[in-house]
mmCIF file of C-alpha atoms in Angstrom:
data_model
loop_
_atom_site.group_PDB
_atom_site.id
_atom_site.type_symbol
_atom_site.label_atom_id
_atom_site.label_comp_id
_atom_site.label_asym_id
_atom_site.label_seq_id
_atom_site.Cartn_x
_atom_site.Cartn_y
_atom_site.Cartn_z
ATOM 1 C CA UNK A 1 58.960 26.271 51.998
ATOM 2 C CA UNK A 2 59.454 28.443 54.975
ATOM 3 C CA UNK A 3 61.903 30.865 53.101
ATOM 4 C CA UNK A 4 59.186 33.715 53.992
ATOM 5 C CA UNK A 5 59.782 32.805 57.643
ATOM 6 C CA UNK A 6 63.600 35.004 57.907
ATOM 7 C CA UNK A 7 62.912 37.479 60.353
ATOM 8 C CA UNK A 8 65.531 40.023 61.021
ATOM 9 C CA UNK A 9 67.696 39.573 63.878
ATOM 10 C CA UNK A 10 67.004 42.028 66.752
ATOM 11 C CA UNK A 11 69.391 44.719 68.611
ATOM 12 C CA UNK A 12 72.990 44.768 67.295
ATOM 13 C CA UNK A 13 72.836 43.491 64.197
ATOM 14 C CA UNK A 14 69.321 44.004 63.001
ATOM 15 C CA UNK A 15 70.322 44.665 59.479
ATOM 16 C CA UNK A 16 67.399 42.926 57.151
ATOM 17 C CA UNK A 17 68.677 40.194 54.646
ATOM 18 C CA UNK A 18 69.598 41.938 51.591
ATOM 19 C CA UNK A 19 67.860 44.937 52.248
ATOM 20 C CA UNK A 20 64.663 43.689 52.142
ATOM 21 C CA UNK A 21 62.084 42.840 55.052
ATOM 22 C CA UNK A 22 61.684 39.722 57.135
ATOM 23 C CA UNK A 23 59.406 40.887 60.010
ATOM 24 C CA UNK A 24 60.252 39.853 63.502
ATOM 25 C CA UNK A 25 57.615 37.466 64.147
ATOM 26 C CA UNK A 26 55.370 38.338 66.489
ATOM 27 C CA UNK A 27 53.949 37.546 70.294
ATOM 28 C CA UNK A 28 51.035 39.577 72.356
ATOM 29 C CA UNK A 29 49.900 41.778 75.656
ATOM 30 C CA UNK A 30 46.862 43.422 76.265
ATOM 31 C CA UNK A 31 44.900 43.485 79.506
ATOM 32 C CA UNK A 32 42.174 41.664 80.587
ATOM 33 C CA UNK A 33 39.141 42.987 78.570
ATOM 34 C CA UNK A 34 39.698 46.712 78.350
ATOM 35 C CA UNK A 35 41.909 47.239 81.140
ATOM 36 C CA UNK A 36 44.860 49.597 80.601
ATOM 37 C CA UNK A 37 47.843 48.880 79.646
ATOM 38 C CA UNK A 38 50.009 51.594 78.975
ATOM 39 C CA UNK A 39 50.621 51.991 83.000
ATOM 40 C CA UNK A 40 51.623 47.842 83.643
ATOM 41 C CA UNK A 41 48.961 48.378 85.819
ATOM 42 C CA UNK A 42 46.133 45.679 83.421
ATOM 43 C CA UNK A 43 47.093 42.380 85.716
ATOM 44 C CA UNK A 44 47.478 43.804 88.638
ATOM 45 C CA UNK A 45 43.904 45.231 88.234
ATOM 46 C CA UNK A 46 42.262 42.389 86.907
ATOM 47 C CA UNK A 47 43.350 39.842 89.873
ATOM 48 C CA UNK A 48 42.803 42.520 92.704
ATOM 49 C CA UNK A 49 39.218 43.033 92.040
ATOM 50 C CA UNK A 50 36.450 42.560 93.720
ATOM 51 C CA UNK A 51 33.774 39.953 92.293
ATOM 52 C CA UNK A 52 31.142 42.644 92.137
ATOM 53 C CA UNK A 53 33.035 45.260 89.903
ATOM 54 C CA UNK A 54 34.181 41.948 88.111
ATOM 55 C CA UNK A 55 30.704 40.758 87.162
ATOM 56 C CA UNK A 56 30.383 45.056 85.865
ATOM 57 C CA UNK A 57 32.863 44.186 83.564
ATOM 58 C CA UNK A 58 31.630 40.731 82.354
ATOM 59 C CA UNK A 59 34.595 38.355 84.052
ATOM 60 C CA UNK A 60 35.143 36.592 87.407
ATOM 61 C CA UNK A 61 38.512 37.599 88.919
ATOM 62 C CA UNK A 62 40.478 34.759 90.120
ATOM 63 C CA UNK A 63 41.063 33.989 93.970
ATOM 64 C CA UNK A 64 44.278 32.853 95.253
ATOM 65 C CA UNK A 65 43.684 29.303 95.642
ATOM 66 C CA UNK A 66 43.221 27.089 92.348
ATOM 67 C CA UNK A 67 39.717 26.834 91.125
ATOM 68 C CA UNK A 68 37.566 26.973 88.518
ATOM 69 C CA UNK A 69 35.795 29.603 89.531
ATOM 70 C CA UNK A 70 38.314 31.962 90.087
ATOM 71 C CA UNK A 71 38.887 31.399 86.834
ATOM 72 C CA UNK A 72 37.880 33.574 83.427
ATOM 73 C CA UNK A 73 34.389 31.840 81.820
ATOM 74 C CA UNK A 74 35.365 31.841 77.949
ATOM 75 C CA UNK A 75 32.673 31.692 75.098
ATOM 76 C CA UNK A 76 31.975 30.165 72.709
ATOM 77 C CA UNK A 77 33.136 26.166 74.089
ATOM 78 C CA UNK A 78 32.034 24.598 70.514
ATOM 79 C CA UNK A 79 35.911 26.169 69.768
ATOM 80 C CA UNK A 80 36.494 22.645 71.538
ATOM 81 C CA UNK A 81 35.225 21.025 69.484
ATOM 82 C CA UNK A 82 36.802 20.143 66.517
ATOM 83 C CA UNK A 83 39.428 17.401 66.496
ATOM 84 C CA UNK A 84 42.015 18.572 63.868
ATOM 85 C CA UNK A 85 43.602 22.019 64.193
ATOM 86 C CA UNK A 86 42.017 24.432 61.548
ATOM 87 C CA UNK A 87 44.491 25.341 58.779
ATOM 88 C CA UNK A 88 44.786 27.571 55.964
ATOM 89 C CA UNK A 89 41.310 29.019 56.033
ATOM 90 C CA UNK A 90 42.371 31.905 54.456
ATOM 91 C CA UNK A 91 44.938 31.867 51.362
ATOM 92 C CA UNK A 92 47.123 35.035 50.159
ATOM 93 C CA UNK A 93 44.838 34.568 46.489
ATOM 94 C CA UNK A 94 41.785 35.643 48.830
ATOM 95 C CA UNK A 95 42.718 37.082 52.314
ATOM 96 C CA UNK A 96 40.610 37.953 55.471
ATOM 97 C CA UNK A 97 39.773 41.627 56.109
ATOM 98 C CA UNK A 98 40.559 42.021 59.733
ATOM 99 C CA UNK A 99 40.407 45.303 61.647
ATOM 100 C CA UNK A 100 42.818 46.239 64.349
ATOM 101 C CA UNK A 101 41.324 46.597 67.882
ATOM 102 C CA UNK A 102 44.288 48.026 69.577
ATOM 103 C CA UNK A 103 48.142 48.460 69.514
ATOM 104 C CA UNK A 104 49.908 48.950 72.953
ATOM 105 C CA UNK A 105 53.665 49.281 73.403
ATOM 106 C CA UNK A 106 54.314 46.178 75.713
ATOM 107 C CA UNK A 107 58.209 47.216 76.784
ATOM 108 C CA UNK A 108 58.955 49.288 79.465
ATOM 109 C CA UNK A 109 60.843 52.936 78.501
ATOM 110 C CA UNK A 110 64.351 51.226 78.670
ATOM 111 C CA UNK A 111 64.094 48.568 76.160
ATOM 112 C CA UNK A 112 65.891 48.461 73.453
ATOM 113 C CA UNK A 113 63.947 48.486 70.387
ATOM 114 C CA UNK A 114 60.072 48.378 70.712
ATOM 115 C CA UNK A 115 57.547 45.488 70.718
ATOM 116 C CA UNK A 116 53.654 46.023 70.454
ATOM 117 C CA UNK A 117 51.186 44.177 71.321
ATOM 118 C CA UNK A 118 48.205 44.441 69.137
ATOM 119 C CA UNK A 119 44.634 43.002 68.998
ATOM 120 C CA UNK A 120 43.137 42.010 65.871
ATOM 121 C CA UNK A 121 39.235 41.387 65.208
ATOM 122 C CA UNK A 122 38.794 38.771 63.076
ATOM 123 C CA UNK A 123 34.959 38.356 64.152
ATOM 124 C CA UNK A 124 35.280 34.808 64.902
ATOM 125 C CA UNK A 125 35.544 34.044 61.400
ATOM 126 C CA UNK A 126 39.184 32.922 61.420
ATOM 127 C CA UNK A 127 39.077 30.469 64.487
ATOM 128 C CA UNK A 128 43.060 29.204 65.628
ATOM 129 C CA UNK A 129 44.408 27.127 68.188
ATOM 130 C CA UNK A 130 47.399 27.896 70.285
ATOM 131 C CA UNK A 131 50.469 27.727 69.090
ATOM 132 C CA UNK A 132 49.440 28.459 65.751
ATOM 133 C CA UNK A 133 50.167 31.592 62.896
ATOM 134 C CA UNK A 134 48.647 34.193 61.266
ATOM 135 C CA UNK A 135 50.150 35.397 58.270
ATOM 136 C CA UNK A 136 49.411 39.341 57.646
ATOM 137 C CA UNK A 137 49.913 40.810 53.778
ATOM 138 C CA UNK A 138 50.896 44.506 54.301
ATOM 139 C CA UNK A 139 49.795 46.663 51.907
ATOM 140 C CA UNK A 140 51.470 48.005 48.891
ATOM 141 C CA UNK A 141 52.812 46.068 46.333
ATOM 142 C CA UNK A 142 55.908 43.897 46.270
ATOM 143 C CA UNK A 143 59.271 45.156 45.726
ATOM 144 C CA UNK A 144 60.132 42.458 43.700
ATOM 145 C CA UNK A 145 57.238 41.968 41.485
ATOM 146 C CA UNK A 146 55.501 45.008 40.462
ATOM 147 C CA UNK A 147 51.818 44.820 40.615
ATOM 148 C CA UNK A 148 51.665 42.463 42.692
ATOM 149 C CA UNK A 149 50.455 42.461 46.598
ATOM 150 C CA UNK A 150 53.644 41.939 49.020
ATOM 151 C CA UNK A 151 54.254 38.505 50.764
ATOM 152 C CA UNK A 152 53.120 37.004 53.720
ATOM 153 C CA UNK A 153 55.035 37.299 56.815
ATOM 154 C CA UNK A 154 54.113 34.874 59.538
ATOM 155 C CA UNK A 155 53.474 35.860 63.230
ATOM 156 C CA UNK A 156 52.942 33.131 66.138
ATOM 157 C CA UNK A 157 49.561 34.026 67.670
ATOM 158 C CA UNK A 158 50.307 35.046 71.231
ATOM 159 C CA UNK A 159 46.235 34.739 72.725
ATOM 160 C CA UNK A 160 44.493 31.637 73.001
ATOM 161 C CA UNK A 161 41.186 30.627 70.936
ATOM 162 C CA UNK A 162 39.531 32.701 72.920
ATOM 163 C CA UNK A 163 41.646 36.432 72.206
ATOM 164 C CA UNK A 164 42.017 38.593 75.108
ATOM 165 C CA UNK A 165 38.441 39.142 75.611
ATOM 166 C CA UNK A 166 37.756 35.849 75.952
ATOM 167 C CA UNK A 167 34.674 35.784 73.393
ATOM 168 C CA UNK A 168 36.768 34.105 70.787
ATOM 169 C CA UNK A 169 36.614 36.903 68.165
ATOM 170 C CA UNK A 170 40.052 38.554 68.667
ATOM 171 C CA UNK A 171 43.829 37.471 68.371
ATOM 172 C CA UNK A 172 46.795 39.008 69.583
ATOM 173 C CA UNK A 173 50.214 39.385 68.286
ATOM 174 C CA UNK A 174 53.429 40.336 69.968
ATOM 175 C CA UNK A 175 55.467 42.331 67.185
ATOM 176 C CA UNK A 176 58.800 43.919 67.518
ATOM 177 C CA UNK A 177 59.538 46.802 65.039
ATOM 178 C CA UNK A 178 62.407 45.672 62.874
ATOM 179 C CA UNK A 179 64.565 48.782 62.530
ATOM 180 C CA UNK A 180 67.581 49.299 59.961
ATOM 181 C CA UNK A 181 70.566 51.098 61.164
ATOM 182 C CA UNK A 182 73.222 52.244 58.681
ATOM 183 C CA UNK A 183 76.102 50.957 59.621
ATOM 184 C CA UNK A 184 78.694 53.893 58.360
ATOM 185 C CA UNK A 185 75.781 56.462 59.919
ATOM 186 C CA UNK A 186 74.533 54.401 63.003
ATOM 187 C CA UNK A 187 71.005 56.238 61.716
ATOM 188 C CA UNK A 188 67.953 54.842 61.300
ATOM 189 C CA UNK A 189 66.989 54.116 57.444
ATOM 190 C CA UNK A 190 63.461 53.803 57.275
ATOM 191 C CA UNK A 191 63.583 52.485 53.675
ATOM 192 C CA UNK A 192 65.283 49.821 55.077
ATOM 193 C CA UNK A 193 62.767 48.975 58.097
ATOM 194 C CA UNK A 194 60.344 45.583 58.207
ATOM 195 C CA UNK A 195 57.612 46.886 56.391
ATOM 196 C CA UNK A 196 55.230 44.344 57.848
ATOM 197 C CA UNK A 197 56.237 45.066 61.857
ATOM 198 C CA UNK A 198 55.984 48.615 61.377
ATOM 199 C CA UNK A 199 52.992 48.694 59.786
ATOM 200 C CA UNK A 200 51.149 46.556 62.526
ATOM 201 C CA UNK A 201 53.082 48.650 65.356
ATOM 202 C CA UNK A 202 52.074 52.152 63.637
ATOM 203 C CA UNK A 203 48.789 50.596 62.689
ATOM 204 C CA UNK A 204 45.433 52.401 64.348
ATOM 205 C CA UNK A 205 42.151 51.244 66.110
ATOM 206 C CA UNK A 206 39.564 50.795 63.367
ATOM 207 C CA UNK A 207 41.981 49.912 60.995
ATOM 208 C CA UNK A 208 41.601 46.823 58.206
ATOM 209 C CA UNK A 209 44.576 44.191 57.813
ATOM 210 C CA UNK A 210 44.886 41.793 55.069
ATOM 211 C CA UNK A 211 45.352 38.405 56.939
ATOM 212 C CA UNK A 212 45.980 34.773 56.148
ATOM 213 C CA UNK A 213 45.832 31.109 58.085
ATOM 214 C CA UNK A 214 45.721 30.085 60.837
ATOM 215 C CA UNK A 215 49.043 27.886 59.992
ATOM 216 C CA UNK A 216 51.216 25.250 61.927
ATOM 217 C CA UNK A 217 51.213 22.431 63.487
ATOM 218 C CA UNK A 218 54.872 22.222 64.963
ATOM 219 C CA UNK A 219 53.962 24.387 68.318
ATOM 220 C CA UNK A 220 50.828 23.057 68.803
ATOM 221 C CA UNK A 221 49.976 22.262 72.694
ATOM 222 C CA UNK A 222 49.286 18.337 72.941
ATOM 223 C CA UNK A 223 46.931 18.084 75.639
ATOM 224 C CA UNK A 224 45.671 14.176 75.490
ATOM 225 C CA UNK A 225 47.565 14.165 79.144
ATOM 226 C CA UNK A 226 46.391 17.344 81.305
ATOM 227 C CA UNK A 227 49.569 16.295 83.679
ATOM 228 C CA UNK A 228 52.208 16.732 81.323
ATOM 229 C CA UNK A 229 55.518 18.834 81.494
ATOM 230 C CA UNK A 230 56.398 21.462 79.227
ATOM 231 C CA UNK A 231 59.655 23.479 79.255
ATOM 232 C CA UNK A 232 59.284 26.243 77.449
ATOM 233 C CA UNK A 233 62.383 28.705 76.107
ATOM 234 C CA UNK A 234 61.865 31.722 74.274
ATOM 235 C CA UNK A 235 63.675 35.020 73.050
ATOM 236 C CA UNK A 236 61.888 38.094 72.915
ATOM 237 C CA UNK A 237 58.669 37.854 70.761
ATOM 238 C CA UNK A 238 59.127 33.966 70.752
ATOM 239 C CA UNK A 239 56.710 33.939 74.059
ATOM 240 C CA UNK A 240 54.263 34.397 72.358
ATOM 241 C CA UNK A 241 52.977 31.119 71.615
ATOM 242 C CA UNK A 242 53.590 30.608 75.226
ATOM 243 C CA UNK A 243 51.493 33.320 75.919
ATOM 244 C CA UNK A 244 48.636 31.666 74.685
ATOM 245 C CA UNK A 245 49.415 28.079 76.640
ATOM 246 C CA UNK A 246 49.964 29.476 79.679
ATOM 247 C CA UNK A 247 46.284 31.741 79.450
ATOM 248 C CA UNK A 248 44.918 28.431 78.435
ATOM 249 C CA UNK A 249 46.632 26.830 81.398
ATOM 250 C CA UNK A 250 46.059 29.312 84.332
ATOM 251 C CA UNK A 251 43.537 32.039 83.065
ATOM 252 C CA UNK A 252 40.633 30.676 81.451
ATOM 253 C CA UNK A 253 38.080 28.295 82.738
ATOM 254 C CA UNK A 254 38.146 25.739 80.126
ATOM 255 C CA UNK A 255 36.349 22.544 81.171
ATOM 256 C CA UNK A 256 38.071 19.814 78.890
ATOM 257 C CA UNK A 257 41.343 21.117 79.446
ATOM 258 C CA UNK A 258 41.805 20.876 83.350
ATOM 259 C CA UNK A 259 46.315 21.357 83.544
ATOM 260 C CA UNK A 260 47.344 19.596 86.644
ATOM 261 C CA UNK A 261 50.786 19.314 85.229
ATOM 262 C CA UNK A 262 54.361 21.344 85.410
ATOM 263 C CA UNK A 263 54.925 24.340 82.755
ATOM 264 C CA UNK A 264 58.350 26.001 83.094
ATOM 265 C CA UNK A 265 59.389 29.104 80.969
ATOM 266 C CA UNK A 266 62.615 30.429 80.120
ATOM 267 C CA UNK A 267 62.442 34.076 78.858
ATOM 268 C CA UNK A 268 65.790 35.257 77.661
ATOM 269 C CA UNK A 269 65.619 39.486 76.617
ATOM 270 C CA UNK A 270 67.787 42.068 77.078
ATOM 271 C CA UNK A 271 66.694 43.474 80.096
ATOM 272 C CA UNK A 272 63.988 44.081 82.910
ATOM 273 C CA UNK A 273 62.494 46.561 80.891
ATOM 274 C CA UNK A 274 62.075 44.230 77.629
ATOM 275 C CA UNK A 275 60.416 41.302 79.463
ATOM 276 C CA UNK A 276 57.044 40.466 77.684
ATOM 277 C CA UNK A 277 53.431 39.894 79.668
ATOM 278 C CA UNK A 278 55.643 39.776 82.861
ATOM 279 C CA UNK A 279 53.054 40.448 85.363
ATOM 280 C CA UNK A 280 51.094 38.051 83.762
ATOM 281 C CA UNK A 281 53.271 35.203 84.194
ATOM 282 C CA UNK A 282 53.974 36.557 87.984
ATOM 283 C CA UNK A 283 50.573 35.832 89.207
ATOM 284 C CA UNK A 284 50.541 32.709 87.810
ATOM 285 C CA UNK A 285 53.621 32.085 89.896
ATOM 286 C CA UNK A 286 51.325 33.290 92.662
ATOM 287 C CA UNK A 287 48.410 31.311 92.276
ATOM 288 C CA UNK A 288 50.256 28.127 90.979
ATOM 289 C CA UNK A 289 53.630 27.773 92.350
ATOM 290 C CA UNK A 290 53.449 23.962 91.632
ATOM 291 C CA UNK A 291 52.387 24.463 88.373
ATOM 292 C CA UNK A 292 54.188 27.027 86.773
ATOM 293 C CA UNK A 293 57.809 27.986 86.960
ATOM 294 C CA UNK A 294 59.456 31.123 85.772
ATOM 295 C CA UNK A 295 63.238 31.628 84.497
ATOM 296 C CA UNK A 296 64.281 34.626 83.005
ATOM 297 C CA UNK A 297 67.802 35.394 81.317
ATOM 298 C CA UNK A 298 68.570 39.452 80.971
ATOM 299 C CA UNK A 299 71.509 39.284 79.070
ATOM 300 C CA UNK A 300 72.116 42.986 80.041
ATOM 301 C CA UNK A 301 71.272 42.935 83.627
ATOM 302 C CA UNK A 302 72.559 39.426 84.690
ATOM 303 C CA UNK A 303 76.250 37.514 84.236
ATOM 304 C CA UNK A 304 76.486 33.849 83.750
ATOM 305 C CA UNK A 305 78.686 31.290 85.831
ATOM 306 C CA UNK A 306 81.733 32.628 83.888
ATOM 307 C CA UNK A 307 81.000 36.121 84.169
ATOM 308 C CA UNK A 308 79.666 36.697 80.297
ATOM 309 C CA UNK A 309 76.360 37.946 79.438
ATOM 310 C CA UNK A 310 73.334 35.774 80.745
ATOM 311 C CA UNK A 311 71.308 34.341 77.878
ATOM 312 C CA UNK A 312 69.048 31.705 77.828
ATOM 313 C CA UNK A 313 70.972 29.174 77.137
ATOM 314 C CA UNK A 314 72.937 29.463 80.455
ATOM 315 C CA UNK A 315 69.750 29.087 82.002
ATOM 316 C CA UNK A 316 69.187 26.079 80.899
ATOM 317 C CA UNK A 317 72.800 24.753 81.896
ATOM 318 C CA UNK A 318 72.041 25.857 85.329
ATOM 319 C CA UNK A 319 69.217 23.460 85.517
ATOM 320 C CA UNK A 320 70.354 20.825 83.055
ATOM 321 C CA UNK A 321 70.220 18.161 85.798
ATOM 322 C CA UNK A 322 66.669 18.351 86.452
ATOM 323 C CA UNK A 323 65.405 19.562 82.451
ATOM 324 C CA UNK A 324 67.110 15.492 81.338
ATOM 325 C CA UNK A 325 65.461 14.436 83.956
ATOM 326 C CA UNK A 326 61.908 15.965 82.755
ATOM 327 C CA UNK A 327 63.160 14.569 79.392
ATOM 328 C CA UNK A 328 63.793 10.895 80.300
ATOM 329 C CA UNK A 329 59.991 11.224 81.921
ATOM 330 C CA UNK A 330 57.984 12.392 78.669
ATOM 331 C CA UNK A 331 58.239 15.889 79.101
ATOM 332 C CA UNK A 332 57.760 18.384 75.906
ATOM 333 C CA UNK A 333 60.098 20.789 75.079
ATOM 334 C CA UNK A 334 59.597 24.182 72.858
ATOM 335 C CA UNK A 335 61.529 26.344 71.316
ATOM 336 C CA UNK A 336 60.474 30.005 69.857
ATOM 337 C CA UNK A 337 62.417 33.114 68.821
ATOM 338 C CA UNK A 338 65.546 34.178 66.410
ATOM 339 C CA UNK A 339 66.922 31.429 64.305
ATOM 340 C CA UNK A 340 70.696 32.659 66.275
ATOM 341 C CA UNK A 341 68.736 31.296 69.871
ATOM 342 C CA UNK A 342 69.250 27.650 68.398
ATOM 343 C CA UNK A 343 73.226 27.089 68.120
ATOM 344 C CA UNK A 344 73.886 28.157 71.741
ATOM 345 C CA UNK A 345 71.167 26.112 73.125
ATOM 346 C CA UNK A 346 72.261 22.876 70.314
ATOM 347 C CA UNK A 347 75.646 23.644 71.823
ATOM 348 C CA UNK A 348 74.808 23.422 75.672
ATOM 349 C CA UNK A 349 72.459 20.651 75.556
ATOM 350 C CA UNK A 350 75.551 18.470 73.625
ATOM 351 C CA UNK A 351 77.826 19.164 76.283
ATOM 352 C CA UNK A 352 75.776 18.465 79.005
ATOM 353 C CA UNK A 353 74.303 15.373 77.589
ATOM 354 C CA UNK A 354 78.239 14.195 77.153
ATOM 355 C CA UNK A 355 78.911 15.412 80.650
ATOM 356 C CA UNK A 356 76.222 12.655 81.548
ATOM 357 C CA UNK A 357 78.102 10.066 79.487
ATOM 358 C CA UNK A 358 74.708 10.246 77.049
ATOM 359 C CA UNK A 359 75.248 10.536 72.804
ATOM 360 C CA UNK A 360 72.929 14.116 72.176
ATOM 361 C CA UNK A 361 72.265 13.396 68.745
ATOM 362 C CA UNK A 362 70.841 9.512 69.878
ATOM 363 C CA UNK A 363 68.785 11.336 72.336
ATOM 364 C CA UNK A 364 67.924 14.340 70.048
ATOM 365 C CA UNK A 365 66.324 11.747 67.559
ATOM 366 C CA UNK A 366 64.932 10.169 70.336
ATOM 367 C CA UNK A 367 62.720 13.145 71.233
ATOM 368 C CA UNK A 368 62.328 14.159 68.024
ATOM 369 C CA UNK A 369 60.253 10.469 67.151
ATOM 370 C CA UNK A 370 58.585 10.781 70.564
ATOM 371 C CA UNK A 371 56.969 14.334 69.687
ATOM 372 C CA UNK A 372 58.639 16.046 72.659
ATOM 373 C CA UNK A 373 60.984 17.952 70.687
ATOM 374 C CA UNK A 374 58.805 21.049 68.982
ATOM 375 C CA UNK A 375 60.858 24.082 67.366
ATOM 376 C CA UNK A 376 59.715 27.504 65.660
ATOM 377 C CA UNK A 377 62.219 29.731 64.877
ATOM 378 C CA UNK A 378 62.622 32.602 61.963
#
């Protein structure tokens, strides 16, 4: 069942279910190789560079203009080629021993709450495709059944097959800290925190995790045509999947996936500060401008058409026209982030679909049978 998948809500009311934890699932951002993070400064470094103090550091920056060999070689290709997704490698009865590479804080000083971005090792030995979980088995024992290890929690992968150093023997997650506040207080209760997001975000270099998977099939990219549309909406740590497409997409020089087609993202957070891998997905905007487009809803920063908060669902309202028309032509459409995103966005796409004259739940099933329709919430 996917019971383990609760996550606690974020911001306002991130109080966990009953007390216990649900770990926000998770998303990534780390630099290109080793470049640093901690001053934003990773992408802005990595696509600036010369070629000769890019061949120093063992990748080919990318020029301006689209082609392959501005793009980042990735090793090793036979990660190609298997033709089913790998699953469940690794059970909870017998996890993998991973160790952490490194944990960066990947929001900007004014965000509320914090998300990290951390690297995990996993030697090649637990090989995933994008789109794709990890689960990770914190240690201690359960809460509920003494002597026992605790439970799973699941966290969408947010690198591609290849990690972030392209050698296909890291992953990345992107995991926000789930905090308890008391309510009668307003302080923290760190009995009451996710014990799996804190342990990843206080978690050290050299460390060893207890992992599980890869798992899922839901978010996985279908790439039989390279020219496809896919419309992409997230909240917070729900890029991450996205993460990894779009790296797959525009970053790496991988020669049986050429994308020629359209990906759009809508990134709804609370503000400039808590945007995820936003450089990132700013040069892509750069090099590919008819190839990638970028939305983002700051629900603290930005009003809506009737002067509430801006969240991503009023995003997609303002561009309704054009997303049914994507639709109607085959595109895919993803969803990642809180279980709350889904309501608001069920909500909007109904009344638009009636403001067309068009039944949402006849066109809901529609894409649903066609495979365009591909959801992952917690």
């Amino acid at each position: 069942g996917h019971g383990h998948r609760r996550r606690v809500p974020e911001v306002a009311f991130s109080a966990p279910v009953g007390g216990s934890d649900r770990a926000v699932r998770s998303s990534g951002i780390q630099g290109i190789n080793s470049l640093s993070f901690g001053n934003k400064s990773w992408i802005g470094t990595a696509l600036a560079c010369d070629s000769k103090a890019a061949a120093q550091r063992g990748h080919v920056c990318r020029a301006v203009q689209q082609s392959s060999k501005s793009k980042v070689s990735v090793v090793p290709l036979d990660l190609e080629s298997a033709k089913e997704p790998p699953l469940n490698t690794y059970k909870p009865k017998g996890p993998y021993t991973a160790t952490i590479v490194s944990v960066e804080r990947a929001v900007g000083p004014n965000a509320p709450g914090e998300t990290c971005h951390v690297v995990i090792d996993h030697g090649g030995n637990v090989p995933y495709w994008e789109g794709q979980s990890y689960g990770i088995i914190p240690p201690g024992e359960n809460p509920k059944k003494p002597g026992n290890p605790q439970n799973v929690r699941l966290y969408s992968i947010a690198s591609t097959r290849y990690g972030d150093s392209f050698d296909g023997k890291t992953a990345s997650l992107c995991v926000r800290r789930a905090v308890y506040y008391d309510p009668e207080t307003g302080k923290e209760d760190p009995l009451k925190n996710g014990v799996c997001s804190n342990f990843l975000c206080n978690s050290k270099p050299g460390d060893k995790i207890q992992m599980t998977g890869p798992s899922g099939k839901i978010m996985l990219l279908p790439e039989s045509d390279p020219n496809a549309t896919h419309i992409m909406i997230a909240t917070g740590t729900g890029v991450a999947p996205y993460r990894g497409y779009l790296r797959r997409m525009f970053m790496e020089d991988v020669p049986n996936f050429r994308f020629g087609g359209l990906a759009w993202l809508f990134l709804g957070v609370a503000n400039s500060d808590s945007l995820l891998y936003d450089e990132e997905f700013t040069s892509y905007l750069k090099q590919y401008p008819d190839n990638f487009r970028f939305d983002k809803a700051l629900s603290r920063e930005q009003k809506n058409k009737s002067g509430g908060k801006m969240y991503v669902q009023d995003k997609i309202e303002e561009y309704s026209d054009e997303i049914f028309k994507l639709l109607d032509g085959g595109a895919h459409i993803y969803f990642c982030g809180l279980k709350g995103m889904m309501p608001g966005i069920q909500d909007t796409l109904k009344k638009v679909a009636e403001q067309r004259g068009e039944s949402w739940d006849q066109k809901l099933s529609q894409l649903k049978k066609n495979k365009q329709w591909h959801v992952e919430v917690y």
